[in-house]
GROMACS .gro file of C-alpha atoms in nm:
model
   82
    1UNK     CA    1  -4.614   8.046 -23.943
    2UNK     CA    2  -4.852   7.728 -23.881
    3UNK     CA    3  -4.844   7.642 -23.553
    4UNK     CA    4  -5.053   7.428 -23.326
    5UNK     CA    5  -5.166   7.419 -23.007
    6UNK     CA    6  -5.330   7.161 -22.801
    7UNK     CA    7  -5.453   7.082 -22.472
    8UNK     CA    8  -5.404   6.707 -22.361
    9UNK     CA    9  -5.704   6.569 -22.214
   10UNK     CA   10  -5.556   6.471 -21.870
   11UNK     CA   11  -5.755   6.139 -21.879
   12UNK     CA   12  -5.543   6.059 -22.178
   13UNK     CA   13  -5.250   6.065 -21.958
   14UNK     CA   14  -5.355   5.812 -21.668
   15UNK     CA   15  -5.363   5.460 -21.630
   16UNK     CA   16  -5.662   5.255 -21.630
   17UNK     CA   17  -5.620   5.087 -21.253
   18UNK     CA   18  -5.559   5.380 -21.093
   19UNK     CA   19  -5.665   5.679 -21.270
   20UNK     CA   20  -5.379   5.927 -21.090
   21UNK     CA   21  -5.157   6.173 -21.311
   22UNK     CA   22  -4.772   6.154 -21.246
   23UNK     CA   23  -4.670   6.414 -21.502
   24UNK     CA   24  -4.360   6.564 -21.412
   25UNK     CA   25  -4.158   6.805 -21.558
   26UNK     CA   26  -3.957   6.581 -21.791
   27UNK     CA   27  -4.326   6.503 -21.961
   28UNK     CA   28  -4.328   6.851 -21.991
   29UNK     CA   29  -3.994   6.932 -22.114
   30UNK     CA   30  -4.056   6.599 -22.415
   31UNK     CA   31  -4.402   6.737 -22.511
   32UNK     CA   32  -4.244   7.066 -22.605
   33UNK     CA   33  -3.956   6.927 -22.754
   34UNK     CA   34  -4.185   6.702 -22.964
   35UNK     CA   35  -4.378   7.014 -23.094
   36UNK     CA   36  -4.068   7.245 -23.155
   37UNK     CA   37  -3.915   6.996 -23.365
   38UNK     CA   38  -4.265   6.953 -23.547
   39UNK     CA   39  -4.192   7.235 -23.812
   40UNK     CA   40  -4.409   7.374 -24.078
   41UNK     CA   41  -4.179   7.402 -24.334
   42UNK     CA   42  -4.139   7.023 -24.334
   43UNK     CA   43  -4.467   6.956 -24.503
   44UNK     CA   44  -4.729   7.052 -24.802
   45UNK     CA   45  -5.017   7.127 -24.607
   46UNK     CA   46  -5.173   7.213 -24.224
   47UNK     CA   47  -5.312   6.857 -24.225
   48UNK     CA   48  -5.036   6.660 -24.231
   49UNK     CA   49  -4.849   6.889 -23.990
   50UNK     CA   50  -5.107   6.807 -23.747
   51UNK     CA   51  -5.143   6.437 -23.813
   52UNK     CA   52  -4.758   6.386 -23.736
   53UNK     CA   53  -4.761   6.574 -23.451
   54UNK     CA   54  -5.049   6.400 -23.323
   55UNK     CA   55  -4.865   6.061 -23.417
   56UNK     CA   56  -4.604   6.174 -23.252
   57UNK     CA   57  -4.725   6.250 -22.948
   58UNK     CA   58  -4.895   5.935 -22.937
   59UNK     CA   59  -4.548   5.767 -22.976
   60UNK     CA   60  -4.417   5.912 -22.658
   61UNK     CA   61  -4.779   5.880 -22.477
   62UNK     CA   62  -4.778   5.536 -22.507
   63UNK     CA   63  -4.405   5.479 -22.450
   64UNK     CA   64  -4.528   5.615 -22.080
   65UNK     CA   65  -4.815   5.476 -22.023
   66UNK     CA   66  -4.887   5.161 -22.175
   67UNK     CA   67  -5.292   5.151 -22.151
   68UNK     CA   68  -5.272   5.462 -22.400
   69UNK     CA   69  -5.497   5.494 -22.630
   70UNK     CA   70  -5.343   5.570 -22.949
   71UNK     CA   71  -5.650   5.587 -23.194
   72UNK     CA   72  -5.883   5.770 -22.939
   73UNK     CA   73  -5.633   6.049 -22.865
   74UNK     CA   74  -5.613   6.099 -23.246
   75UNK     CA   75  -6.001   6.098 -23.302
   76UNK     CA   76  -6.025   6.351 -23.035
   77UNK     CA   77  -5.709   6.545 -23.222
   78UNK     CA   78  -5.833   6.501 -23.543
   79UNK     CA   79  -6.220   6.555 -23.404
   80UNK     CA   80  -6.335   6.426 -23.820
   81UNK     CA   81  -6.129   6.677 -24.029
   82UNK     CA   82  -6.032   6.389 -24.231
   0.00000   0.00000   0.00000
């Protein structure tokens, strides 16, 4: 079993005016939802597991907080394996 685990930078959760984290347990509860449904057997290789979870967490990142960054959070994910 492939399975990944990641700490979220909590500066990757706040907002840009007034840097304070309001993650609650519904964040919580969608976060782990997001990586149970992420299942191994779904692709050919580690890599693109981790890319589409990372993708996907982005998704619901920015959905909350609309000064995300997307492509930062997935450099510091990805941290040049590609």
């Amino acid at each position: 079993c492939f399975c990944l685990i990641y700490i979220i930078p909590i500066w990757l959760m706040t907002t840009k005016t007034t840097k304070e984290t309001t993650m609650t347990k519904k964040h919580f509860k969608k976060i782990a939802e997001i990586i149970a449904n992420n299942k191994a057997v779904n692709f050919n290789n580690p890599l693109s597991q981790k890319i589409n979870l990372i993708n996907k967490l982005a998704d619901y990142f920015k959905s909350i907080n609309e000064n995300f960054d997307k492509d930062k959070f997935s450099s510091a994910c990805l941290n040049s394996e590609i």
